[in-house]
Short mmCIF file of C-alpha atoms in Angstrom, two decimals:
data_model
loop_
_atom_site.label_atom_id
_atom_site.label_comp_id
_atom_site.label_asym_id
_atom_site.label_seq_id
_atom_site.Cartn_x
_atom_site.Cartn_y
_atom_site.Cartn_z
CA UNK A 9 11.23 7.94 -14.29
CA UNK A 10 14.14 5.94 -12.59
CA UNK A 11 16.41 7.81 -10.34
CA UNK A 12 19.34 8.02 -13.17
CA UNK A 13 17.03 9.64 -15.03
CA UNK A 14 15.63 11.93 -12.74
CA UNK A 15 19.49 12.65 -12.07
CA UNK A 16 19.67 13.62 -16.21
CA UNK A 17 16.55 16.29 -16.36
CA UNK A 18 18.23 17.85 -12.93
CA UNK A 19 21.66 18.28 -14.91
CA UNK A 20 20.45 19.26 -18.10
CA UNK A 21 17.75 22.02 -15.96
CA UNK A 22 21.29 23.10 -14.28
CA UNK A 23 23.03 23.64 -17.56
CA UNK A 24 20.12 25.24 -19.47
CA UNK A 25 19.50 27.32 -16.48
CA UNK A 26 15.74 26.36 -16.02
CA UNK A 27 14.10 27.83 -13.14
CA UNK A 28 11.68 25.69 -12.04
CA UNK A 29 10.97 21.58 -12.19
CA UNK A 30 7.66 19.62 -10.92
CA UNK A 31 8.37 16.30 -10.53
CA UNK A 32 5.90 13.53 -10.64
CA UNK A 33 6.41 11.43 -7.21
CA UNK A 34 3.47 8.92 -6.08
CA UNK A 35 1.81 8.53 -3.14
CA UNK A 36 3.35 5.50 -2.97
CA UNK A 37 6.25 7.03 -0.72
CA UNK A 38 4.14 6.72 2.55
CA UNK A 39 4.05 2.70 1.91
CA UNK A 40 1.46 0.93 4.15
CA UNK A 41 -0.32 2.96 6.80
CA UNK A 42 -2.90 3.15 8.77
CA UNK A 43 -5.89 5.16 8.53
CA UNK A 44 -6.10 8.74 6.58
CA UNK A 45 -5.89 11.44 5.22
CA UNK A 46 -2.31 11.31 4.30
CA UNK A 47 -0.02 14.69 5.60
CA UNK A 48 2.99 15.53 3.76
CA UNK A 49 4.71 15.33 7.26
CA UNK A 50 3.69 11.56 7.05
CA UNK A 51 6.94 9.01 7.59
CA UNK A 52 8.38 8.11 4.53
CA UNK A 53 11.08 5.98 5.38
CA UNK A 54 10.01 2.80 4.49
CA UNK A 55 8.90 2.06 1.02
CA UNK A 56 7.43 -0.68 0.38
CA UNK A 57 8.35 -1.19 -3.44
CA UNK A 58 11.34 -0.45 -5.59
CA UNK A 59 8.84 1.23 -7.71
CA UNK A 60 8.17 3.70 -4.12
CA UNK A 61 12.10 3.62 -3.25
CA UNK A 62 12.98 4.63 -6.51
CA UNK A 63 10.36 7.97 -5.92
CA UNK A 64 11.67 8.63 -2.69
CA UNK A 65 14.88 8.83 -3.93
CA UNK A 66 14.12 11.10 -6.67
CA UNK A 67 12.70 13.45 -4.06
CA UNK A 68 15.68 13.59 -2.26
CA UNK A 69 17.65 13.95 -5.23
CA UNK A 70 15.93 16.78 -6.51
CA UNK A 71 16.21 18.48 -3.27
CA UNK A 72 19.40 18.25 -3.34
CA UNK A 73 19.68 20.67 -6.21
CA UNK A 74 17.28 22.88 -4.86
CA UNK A 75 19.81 23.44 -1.96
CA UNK A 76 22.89 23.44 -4.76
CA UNK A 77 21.52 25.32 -7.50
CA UNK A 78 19.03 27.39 -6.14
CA UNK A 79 16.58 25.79 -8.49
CA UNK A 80 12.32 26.22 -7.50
CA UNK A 81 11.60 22.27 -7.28
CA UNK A 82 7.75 21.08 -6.93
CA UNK A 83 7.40 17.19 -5.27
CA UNK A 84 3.53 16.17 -5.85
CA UNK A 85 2.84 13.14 -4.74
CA UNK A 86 0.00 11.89 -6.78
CA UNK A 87 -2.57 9.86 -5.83
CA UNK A 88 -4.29 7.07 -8.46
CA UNK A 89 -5.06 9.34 -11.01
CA UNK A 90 -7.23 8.00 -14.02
CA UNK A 91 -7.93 8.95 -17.60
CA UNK A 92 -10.18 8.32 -20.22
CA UNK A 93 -8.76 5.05 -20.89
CA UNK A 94 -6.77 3.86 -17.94
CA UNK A 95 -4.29 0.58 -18.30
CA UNK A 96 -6.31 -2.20 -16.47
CA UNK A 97 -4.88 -3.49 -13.36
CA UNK A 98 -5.82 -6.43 -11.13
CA UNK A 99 -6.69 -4.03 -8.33
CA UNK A 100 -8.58 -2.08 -9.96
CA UNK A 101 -10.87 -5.12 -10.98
CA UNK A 102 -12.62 -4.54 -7.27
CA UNK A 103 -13.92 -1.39 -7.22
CA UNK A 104 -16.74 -0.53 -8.60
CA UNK A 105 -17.09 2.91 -10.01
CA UNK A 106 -17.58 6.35 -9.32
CA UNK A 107 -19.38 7.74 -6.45
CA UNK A 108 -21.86 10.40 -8.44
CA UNK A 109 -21.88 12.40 -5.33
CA UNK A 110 -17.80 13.17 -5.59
CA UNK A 111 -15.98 13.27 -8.30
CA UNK A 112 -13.26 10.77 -8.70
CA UNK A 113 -14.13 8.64 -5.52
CA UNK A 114 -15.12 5.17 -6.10
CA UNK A 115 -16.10 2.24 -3.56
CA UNK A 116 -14.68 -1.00 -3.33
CA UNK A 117 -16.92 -3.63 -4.63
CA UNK A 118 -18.07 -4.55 -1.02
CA UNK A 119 -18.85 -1.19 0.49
CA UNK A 120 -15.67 -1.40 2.69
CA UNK A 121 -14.02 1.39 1.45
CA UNK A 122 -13.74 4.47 -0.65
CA UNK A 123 -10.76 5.78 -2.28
CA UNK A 124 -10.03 9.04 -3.75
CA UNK A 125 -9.19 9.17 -7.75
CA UNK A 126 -7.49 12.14 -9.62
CA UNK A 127 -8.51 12.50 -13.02
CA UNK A 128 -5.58 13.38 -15.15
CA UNK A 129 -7.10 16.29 -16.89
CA UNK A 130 -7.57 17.82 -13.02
CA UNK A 131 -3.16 16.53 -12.48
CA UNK A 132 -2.35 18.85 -15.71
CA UNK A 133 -3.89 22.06 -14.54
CA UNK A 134 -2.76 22.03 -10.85
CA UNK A 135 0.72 21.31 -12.69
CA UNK A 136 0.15 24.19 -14.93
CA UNK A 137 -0.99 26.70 -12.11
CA UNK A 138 2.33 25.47 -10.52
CA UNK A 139 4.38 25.99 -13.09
CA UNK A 140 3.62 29.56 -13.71
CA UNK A 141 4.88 31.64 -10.62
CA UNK A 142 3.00 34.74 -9.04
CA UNK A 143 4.53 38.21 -8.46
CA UNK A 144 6.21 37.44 -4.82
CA UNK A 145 5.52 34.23 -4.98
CA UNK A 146 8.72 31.18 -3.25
CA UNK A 147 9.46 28.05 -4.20
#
């Protein structure tokens, strides 16, 4: 969702008085980089992509009205996530498959490199458990 949009669902949560949001960022905030794992402490100044700049920005929107309305906001930055029947992409044309020995990692076609997936299905119920606060639990 574009940042005018993110804008709308943080409005309309104001006015309806909804206590919690996860928003869907990427992992496509950190831009290029060096080396892994990622840490949410990472840089994320410089995006690389409107696409990145305009996830950025919703993160910084949305904390915004966590500091304004007192509202429980959730950033995840996800990370390639697949489906049953992911939309082919021209990068996606070099790797491989799926390592049997971990789910949702696949190698590049020439062994240089693996790279983490996150099956949809897996996206859903950490967004779930999330969503559905503990006794004591803060935002």
């Amino acid at each position: 969702m574009n940042v005018r949009g993110t804008a709308a669902v943080a409005q309309a949560m104001v006015r309806a008085e909804v206590p919690q949001l996860v928003f869907a960022s990427s992992s496509s905030v950190y831009g290029e980089r060096e080396g892994g794992p990622f840490r949410e402490t990472d840089p994320v100044e410089r995006p690389i992509s409107p696409y990145a700049a305009t996830k950025r920005a919703g993160e910084l929107l949305l904390s915004s009205f966590h500091y304004a309305h007192g509202t429980a906001i959730t950033c995840a930055r996800i990370f390639t996530a697949y489906g049953p029947a992911p939309a082919p992409r021209p990068r996606d044309s070099q790797v491989r498959g799926e390592d049997p020995a971990r789910r949702g990692a696949a190698r590049l076609r020439d062994g240089s490199a693996v790279r983490d997936f996150t099956f949809v299905e897996d996206l859903v119920a950490a967004w779930c458990a999330r969503s559905t606060p503990t006794s004591g639990s803060r935002s």
